[in-house]
Backbone as JSON Lines, residues from 0, in Angstrom:
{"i":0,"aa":"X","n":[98.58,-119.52,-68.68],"ca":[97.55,-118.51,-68.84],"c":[96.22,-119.11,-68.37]}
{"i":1,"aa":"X","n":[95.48,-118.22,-67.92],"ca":[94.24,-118.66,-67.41],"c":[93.22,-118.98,-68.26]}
{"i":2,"aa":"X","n":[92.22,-119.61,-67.88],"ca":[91.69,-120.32,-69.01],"c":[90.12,-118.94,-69.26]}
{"i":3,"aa":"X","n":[90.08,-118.1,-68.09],"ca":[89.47,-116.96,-68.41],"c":[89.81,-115.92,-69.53]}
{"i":4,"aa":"X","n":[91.49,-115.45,-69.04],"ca":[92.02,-114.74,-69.93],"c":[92.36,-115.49,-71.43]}
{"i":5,"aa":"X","n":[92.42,-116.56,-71.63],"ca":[92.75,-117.0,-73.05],"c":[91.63,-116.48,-73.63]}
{"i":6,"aa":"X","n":[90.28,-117.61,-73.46],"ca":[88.96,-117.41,-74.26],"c":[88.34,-115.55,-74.03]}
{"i":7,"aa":"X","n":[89.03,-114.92,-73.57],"ca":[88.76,-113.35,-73.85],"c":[89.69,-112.61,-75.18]}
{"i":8,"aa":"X","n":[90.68,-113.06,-75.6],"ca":[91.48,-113.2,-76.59],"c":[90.58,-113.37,-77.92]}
{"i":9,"aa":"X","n":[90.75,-112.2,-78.66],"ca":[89.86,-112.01,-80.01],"c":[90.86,-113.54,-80.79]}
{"i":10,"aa":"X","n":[90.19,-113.86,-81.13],"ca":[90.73,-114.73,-82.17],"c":[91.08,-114.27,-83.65]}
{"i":11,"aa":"X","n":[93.03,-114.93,-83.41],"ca":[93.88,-114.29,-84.17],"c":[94.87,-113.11,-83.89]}
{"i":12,"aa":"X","n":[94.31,-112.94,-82.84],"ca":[95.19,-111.51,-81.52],"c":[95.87,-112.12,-81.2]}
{"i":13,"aa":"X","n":[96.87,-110.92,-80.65],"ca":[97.6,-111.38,-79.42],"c":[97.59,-110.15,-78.68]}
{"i":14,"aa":"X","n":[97.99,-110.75,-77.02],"ca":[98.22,-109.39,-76.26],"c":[99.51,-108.29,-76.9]}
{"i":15,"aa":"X","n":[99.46,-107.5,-77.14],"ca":[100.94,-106.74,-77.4],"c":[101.6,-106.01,-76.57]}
{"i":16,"aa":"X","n":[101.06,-106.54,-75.52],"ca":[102.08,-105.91,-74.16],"c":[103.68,-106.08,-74.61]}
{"i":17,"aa":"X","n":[103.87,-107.31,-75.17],"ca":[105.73,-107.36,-75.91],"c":[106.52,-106.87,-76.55]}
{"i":18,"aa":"X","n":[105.47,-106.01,-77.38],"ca":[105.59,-105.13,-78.48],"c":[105.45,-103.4,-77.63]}
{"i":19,"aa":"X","n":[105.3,-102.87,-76.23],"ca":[105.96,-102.05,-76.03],"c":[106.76,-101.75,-75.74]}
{"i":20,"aa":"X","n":[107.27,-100.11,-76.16],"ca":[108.6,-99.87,-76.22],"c":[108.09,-99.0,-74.25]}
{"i":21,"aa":"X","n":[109.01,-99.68,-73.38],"ca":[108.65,-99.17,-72.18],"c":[109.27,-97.84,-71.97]}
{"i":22,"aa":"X","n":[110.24,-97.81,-72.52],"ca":[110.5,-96.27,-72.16],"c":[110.04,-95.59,-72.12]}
{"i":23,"aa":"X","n":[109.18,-95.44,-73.28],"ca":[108.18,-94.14,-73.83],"c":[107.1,-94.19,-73.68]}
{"i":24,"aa":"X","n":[106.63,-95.19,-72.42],"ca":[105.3,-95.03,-71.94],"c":[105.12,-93.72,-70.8]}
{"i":25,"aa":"X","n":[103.91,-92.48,-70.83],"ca":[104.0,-92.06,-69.97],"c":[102.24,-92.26,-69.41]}
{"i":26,"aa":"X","n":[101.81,-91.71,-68.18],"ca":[100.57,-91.14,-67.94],"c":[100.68,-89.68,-67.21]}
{"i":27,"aa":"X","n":[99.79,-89.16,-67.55],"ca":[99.49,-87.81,-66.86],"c":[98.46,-88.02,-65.97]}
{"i":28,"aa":"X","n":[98.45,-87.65,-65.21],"ca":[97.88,-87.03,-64.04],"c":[97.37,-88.28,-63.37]}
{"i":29,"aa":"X","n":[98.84,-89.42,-62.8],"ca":[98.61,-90.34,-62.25],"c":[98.74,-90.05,-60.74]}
{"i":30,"aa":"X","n":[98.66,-91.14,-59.54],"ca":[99.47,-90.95,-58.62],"c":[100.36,-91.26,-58.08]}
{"i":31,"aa":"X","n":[101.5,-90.88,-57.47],"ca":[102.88,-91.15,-56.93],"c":[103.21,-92.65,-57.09]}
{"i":32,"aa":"X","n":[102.11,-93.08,-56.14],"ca":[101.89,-94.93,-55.66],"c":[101.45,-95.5,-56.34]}
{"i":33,"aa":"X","n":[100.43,-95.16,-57.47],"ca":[99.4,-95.77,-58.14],"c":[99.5,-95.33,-59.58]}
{"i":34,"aa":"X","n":[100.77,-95.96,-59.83],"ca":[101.38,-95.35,-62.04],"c":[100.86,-96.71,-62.35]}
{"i":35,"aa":"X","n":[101.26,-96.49,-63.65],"ca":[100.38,-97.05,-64.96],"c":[100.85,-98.0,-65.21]}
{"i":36,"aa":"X","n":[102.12,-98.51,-64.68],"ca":[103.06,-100.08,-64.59],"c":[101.86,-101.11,-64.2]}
{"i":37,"aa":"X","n":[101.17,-100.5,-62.99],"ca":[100.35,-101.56,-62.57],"c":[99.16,-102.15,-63.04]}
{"i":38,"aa":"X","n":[98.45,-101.12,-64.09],"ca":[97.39,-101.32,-64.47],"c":[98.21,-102.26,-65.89]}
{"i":39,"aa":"X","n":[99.23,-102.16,-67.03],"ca":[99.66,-102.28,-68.1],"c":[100.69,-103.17,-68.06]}
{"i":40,"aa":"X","n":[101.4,-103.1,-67.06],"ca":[102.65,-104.61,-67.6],"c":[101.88,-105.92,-66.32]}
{"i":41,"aa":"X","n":[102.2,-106.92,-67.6],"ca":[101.9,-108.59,-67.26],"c":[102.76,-108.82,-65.96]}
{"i":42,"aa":"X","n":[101.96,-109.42,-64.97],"ca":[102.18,-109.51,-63.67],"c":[101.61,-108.79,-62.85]}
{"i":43,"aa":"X","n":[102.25,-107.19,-62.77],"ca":[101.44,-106.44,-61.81],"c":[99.67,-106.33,-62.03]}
{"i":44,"aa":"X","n":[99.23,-106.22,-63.66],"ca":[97.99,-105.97,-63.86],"c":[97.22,-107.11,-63.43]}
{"i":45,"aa":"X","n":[97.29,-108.29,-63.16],"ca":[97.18,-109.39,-62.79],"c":[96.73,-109.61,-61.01]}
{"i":46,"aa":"X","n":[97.27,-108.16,-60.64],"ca":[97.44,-108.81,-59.21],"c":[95.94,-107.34,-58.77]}
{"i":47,"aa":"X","n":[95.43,-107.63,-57.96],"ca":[93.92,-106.74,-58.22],"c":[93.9,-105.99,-56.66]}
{"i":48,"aa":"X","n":[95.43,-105.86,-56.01],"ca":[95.64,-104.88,-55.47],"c":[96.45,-103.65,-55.68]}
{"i":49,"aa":"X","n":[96.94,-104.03,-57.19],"ca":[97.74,-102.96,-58.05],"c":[96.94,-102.31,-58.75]}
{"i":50,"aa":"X","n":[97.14,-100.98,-58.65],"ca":[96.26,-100.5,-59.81],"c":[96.89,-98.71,-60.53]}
{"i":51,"aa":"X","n":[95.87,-98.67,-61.2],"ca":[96.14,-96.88,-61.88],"c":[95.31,-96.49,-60.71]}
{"i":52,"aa":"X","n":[95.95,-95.09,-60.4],"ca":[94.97,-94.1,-59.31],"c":[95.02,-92.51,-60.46]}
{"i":53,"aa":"X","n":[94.06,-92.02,-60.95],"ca":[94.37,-90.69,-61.19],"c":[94.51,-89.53,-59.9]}
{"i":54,"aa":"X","n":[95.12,-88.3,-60.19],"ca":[95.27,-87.6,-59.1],"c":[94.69,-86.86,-58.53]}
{"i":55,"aa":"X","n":[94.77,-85.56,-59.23],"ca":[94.32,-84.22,-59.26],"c":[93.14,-83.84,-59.58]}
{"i":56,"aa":"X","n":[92.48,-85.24,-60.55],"ca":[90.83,-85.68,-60.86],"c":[90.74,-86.49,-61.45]}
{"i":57,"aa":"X","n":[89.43,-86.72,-62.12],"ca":[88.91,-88.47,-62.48],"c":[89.61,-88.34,-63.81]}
{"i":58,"aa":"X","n":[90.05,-87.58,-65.05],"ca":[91.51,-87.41,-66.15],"c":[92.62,-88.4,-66.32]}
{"i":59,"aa":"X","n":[93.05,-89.15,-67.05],"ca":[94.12,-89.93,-67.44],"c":[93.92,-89.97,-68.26]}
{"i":60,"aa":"X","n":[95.65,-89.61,-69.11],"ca":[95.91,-89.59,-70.68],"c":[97.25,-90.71,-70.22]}
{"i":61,"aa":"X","n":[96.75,-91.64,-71.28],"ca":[98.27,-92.56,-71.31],"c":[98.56,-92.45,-72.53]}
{"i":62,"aa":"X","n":[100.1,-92.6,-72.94],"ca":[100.64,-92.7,-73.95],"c":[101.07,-94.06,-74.1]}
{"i":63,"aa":"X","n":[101.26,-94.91,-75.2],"ca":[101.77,-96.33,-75.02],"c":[102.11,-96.08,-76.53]}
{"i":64,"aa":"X","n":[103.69,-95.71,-77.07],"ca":[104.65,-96.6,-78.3],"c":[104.65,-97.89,-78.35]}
{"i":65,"aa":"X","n":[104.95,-98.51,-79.49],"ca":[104.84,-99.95,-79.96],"c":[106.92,-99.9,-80.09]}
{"i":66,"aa":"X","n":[107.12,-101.26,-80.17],"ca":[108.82,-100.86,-80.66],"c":[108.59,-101.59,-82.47]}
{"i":67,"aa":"X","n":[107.76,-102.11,-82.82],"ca":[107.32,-102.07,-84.3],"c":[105.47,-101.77,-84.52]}
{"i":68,"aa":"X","n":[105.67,-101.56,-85.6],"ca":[104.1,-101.15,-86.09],"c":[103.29,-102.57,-85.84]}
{"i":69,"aa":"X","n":[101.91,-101.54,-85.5],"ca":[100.59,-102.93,-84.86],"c":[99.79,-102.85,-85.43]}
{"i":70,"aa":"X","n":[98.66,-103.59,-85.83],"ca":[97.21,-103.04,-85.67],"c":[96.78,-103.66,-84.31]}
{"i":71,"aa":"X","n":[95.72,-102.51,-84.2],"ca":[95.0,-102.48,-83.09],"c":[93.54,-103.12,-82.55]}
{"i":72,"aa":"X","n":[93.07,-104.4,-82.84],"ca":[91.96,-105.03,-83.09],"c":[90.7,-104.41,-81.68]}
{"i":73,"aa":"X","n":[91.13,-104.61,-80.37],"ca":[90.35,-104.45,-79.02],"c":[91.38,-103.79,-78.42]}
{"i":74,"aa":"X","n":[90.46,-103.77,-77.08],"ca":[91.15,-103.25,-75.52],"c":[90.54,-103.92,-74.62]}
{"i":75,"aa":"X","n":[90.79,-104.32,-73.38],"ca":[90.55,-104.53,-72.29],"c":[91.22,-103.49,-71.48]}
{"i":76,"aa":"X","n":[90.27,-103.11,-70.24],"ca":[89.78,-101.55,-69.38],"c":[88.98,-102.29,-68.22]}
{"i":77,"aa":"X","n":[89.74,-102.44,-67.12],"ca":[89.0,-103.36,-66.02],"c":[89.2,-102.2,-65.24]}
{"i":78,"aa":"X","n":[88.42,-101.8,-64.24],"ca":[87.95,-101.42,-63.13],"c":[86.78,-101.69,-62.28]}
{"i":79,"aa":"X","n":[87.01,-100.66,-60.92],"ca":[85.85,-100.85,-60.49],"c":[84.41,-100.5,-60.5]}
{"i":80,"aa":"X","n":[83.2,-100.93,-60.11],"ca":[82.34,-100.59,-60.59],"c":[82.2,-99.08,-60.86]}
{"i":81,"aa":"X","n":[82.58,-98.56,-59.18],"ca":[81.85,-97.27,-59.1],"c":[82.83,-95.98,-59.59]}
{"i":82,"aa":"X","n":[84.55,-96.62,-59.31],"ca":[85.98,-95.83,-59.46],"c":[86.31,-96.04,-61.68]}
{"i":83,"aa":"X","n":[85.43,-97.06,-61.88],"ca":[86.19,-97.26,-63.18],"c":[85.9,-96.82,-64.08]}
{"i":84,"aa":"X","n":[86.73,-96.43,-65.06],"ca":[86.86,-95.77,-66.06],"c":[85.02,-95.67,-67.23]}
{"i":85,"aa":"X","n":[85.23,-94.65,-67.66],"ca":[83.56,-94.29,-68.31],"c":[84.01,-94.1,-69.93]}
{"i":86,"aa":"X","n":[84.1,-92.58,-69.81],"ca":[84.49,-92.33,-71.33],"c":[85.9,-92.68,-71.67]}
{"i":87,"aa":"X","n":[86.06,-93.33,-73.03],"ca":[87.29,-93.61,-73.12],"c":[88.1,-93.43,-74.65]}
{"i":88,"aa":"X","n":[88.67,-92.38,-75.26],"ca":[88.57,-91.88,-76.23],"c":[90.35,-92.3,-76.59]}
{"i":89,"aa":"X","n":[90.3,-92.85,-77.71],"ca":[91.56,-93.68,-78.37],"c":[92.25,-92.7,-79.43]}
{"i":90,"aa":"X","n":[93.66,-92.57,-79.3],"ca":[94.38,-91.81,-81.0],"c":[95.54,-92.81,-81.23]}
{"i":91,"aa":"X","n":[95.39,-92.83,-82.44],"ca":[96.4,-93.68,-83.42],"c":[97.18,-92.59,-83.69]}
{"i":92,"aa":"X","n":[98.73,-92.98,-83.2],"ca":[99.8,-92.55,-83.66],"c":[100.25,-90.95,-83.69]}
{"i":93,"aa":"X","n":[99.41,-90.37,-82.01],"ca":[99.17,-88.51,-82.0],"c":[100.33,-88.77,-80.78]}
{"i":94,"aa":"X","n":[101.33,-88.41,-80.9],"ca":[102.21,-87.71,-79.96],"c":[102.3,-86.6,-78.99]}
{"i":95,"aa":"X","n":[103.02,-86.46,-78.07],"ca":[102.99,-85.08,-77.22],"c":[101.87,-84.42,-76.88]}
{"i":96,"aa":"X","n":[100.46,-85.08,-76.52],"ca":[99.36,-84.63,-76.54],"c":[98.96,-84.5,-74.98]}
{"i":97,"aa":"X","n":[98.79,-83.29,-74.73],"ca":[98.32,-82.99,-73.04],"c":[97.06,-82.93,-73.05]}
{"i":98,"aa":"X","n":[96.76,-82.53,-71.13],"ca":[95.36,-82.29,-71.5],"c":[94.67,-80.93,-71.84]}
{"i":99,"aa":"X","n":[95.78,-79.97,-72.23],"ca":[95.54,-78.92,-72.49],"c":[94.84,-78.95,-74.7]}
{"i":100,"aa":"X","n":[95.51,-80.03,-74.94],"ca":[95.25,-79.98,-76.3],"c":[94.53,-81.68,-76.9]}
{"i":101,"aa":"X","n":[93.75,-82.44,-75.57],"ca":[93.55,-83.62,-76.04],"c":[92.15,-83.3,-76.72]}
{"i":102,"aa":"X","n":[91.82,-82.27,-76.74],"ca":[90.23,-81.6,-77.54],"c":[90.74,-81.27,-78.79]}
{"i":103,"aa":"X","n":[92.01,-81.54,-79.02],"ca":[91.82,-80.59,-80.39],"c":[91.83,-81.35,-81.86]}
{"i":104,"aa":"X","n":[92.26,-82.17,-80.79],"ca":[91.96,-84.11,-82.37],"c":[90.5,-84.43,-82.13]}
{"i":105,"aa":"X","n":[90.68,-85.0,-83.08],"ca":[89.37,-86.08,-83.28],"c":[89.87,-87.36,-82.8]}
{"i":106,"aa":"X","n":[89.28,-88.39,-82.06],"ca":[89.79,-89.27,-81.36],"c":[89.45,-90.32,-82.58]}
{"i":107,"aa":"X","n":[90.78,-91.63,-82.58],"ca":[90.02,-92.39,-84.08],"c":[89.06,-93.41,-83.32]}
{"i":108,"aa":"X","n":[88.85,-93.4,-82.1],"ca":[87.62,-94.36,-81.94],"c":[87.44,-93.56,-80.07]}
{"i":109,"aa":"X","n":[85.84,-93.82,-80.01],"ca":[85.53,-93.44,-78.71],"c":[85.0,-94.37,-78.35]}
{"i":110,"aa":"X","n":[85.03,-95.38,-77.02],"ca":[83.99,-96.01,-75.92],"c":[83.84,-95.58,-74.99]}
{"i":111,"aa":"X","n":[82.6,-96.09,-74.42],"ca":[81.5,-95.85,-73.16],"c":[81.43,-97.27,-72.43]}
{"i":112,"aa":"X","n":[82.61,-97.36,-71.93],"ca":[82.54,-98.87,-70.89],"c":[81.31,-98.79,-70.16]}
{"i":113,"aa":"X","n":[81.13,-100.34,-69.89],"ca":[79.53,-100.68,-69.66],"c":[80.15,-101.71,-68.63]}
{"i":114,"aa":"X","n":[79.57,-102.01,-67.72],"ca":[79.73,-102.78,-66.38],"c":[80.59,-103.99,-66.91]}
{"i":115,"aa":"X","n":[80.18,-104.95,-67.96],"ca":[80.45,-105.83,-68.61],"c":[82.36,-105.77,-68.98]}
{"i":116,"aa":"X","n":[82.58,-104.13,-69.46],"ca":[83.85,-104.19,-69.9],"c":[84.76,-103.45,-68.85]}
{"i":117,"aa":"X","n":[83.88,-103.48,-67.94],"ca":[84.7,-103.08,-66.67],"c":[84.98,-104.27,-66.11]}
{"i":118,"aa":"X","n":[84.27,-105.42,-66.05],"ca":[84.71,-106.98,-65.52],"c":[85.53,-108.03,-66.7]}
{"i":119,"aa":"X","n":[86.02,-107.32,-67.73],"ca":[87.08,-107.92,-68.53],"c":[87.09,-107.78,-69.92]}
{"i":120,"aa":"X","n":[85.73,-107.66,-70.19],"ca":[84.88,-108.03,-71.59],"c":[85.71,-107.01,-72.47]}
{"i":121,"aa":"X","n":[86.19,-107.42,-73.66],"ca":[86.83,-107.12,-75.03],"c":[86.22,-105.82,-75.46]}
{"i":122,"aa":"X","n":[86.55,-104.34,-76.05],"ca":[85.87,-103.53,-76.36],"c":[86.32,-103.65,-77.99]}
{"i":123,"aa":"X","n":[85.93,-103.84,-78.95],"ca":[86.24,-104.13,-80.24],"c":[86.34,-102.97,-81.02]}
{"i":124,"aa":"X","n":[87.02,-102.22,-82.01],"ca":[87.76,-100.95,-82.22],"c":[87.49,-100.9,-83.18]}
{"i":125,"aa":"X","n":[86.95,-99.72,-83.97],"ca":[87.08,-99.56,-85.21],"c":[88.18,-100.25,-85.74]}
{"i":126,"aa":"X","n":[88.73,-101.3,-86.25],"ca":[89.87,-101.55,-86.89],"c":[90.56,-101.15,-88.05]}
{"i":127,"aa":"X","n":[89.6,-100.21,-88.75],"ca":[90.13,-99.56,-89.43],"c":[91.01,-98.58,-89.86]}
{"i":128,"aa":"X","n":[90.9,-97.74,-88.32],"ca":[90.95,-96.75,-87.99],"c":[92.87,-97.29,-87.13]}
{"i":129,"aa":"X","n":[93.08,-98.16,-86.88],"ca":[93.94,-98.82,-86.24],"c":[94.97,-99.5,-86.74]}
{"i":130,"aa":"X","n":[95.42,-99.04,-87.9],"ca":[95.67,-100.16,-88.75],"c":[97.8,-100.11,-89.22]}
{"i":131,"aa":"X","n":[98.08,-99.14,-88.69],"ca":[99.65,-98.83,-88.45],"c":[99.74,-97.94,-87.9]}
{"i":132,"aa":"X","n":[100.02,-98.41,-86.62],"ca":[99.86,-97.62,-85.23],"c":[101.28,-98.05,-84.86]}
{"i":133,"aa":"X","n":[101.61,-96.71,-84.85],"ca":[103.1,-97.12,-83.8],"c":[103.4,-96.64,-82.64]}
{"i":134,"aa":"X","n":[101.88,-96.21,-81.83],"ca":[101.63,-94.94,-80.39],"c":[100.13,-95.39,-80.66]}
{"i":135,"aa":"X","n":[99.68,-95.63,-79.36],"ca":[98.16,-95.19,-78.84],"c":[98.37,-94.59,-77.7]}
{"i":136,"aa":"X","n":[97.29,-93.23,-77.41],"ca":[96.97,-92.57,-76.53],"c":[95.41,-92.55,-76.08]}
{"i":137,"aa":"X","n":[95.42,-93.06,-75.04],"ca":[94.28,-93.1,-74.14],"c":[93.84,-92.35,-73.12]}
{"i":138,"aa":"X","n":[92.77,-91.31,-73.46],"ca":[92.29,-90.38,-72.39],"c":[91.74,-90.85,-72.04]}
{"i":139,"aa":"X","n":[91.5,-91.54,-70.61],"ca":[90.01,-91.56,-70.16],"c":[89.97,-90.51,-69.32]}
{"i":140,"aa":"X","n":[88.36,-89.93,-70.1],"ca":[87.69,-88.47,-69.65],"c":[86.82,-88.48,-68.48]}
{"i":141,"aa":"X","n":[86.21,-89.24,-68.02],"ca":[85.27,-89.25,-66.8],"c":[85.28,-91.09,-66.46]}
{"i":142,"aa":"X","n":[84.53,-91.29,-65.38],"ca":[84.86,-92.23,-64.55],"c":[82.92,-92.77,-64.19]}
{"i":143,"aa":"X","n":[82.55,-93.86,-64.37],"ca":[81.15,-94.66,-63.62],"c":[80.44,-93.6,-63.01]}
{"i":144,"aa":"X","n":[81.03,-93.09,-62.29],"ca":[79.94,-92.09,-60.82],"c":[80.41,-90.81,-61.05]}
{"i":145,"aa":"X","n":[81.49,-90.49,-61.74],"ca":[81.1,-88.96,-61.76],"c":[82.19,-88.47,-59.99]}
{"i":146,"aa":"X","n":[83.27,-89.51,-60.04],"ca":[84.13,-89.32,-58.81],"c":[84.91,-88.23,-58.85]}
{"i":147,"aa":"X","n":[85.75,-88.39,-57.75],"ca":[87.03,-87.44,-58.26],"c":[88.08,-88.36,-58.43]}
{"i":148,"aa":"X","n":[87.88,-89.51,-58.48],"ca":[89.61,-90.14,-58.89],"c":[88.96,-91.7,-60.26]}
{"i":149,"aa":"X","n":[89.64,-91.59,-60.67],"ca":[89.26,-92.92,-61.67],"c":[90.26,-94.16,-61.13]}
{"i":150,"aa":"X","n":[89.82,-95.12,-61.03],"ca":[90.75,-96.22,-60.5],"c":[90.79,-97.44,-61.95]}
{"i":151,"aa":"X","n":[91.7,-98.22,-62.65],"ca":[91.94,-98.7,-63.76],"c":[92.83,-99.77,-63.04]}
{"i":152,"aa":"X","n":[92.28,-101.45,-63.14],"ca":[92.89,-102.38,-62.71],"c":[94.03,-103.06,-63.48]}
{"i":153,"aa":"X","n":[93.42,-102.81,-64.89],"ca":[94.16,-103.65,-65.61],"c":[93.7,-102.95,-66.92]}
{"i":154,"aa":"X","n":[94.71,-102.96,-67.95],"ca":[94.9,-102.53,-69.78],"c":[95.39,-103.65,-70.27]}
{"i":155,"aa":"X","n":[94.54,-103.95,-71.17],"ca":[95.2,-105.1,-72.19],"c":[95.19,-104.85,-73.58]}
{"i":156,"aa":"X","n":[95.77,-104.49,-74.46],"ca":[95.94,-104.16,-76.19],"c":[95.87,-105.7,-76.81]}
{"i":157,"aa":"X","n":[95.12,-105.65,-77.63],"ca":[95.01,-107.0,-78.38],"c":[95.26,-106.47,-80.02]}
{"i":158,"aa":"X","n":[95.57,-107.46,-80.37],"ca":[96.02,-106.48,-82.25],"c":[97.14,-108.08,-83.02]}
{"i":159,"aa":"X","n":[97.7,-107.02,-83.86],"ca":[98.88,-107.79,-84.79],"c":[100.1,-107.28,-84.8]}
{"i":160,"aa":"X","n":[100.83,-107.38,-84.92],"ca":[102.08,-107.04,-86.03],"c":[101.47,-107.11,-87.26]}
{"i":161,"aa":"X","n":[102.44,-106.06,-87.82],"ca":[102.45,-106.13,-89.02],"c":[103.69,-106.17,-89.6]}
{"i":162,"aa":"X","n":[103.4,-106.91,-90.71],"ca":[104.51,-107.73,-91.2],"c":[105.45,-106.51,-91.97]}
{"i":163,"aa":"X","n":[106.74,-106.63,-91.85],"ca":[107.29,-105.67,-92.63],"c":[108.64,-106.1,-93.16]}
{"i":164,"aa":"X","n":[109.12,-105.65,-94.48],"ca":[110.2,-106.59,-94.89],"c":[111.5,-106.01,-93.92]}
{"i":165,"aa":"X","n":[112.52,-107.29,-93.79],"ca":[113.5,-106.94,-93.53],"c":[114.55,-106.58,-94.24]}
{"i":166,"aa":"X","n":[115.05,-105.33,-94.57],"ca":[116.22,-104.98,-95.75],"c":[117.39,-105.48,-95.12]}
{"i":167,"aa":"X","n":[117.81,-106.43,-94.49],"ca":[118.82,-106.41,-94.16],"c":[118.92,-107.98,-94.6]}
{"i":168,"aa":"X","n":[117.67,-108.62,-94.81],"ca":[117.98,-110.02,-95.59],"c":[117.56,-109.89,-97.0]}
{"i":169,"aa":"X","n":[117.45,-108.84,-98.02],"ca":[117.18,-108.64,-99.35],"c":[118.74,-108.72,-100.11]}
{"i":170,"aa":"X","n":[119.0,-109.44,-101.02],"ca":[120.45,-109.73,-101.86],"c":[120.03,-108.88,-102.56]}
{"i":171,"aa":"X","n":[121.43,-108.37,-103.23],"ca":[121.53,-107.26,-104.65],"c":[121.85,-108.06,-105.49]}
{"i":172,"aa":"X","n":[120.95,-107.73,-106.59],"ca":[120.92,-108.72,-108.31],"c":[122.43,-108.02,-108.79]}
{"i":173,"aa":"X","n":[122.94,-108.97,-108.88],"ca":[124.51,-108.86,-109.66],"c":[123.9,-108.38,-111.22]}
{"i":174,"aa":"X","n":[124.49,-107.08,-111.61],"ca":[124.57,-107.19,-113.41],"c":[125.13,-108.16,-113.74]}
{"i":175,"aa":"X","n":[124.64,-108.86,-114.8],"ca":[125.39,-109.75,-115.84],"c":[126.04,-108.84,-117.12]}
């Protein structure tokens, strides 16, 4: 690991890229060439000719399942200056959500990326609000300039597990 990307690492995080369940990742209104593999799984996000392209306009809703429960501490949201992502409105654990109905929640945390967290910088999350998440959905609503396409280099989830017992190593108390 790079010695950039470590010291960006909230201390006590980890990335939880491991902890998704890939199947059930989707994005809406990506493009053909330019899906959400590249901006979100380790390797491609890495490489800074891969990226998210939105399509039809500057709009992307991603969905990202966990395959166990997280909390959600930060995000990292890299783009480019003028293509990258602006408003960026977060839900804990809202399913099946288009963009026909992403107005109709209350988002549990909203950011306004700032040049800074477009070049890597940690956006720190209500954590409260984050706290057994087994799905985040990420709209980003508008884009730096006010484009028609939003361009997204790289997503990074930083958080925990959370600890949960295993019933399958609990013994049954024999009656005496």
């Amino acid at each position: 690991m790079a010695a950039e990307s470590a010291s960006a690492i909230p201390k006590g995080q980890v990335d939880l890229m491991d902890f998704v369940d890939w199947s059930g990742v989707e994005c809406l209104n990506q493009s053909g060439t330019n899906t959400i593999v590249n901006a979100l799984k380790q390797g491609y996000r890495e490489d800074e000719g891969l990226n998210l392209v939105s399509d039809a306009d500057e709009q992307l809703l991603i969905y990202i399942p966990f395959n166990q429960v997280i909390k959600l501490h930060s995000i990292v949201i890299k783009g480019p200056e003028e293509e990258g992502p602006k408003t960026v409105k977060l839900f804990s654990n809202k399913e099946h959500m288009g963009f026909s109905n992403v107005n109709d929640y209350p988002p549990s945390d909203t950011v306004v990326l700032s040049e800074d967290n477009l070049k890597g910088k940690p956006v720190t999350l209500k954590y409260v609000k984050f706290q057994n998440v087994r799905s985040v959905t990420i709209f980003i609503e508008d884009n730096q300039h006010d484009g028609e396409t939003t361009n997204v280099q790289k997503i990074v989830l930083y958080g925990s597990t959370v600890e949960t017992t295993d019933m399958k190593g609990l013994k049954k108390i024999e009656d005496h």
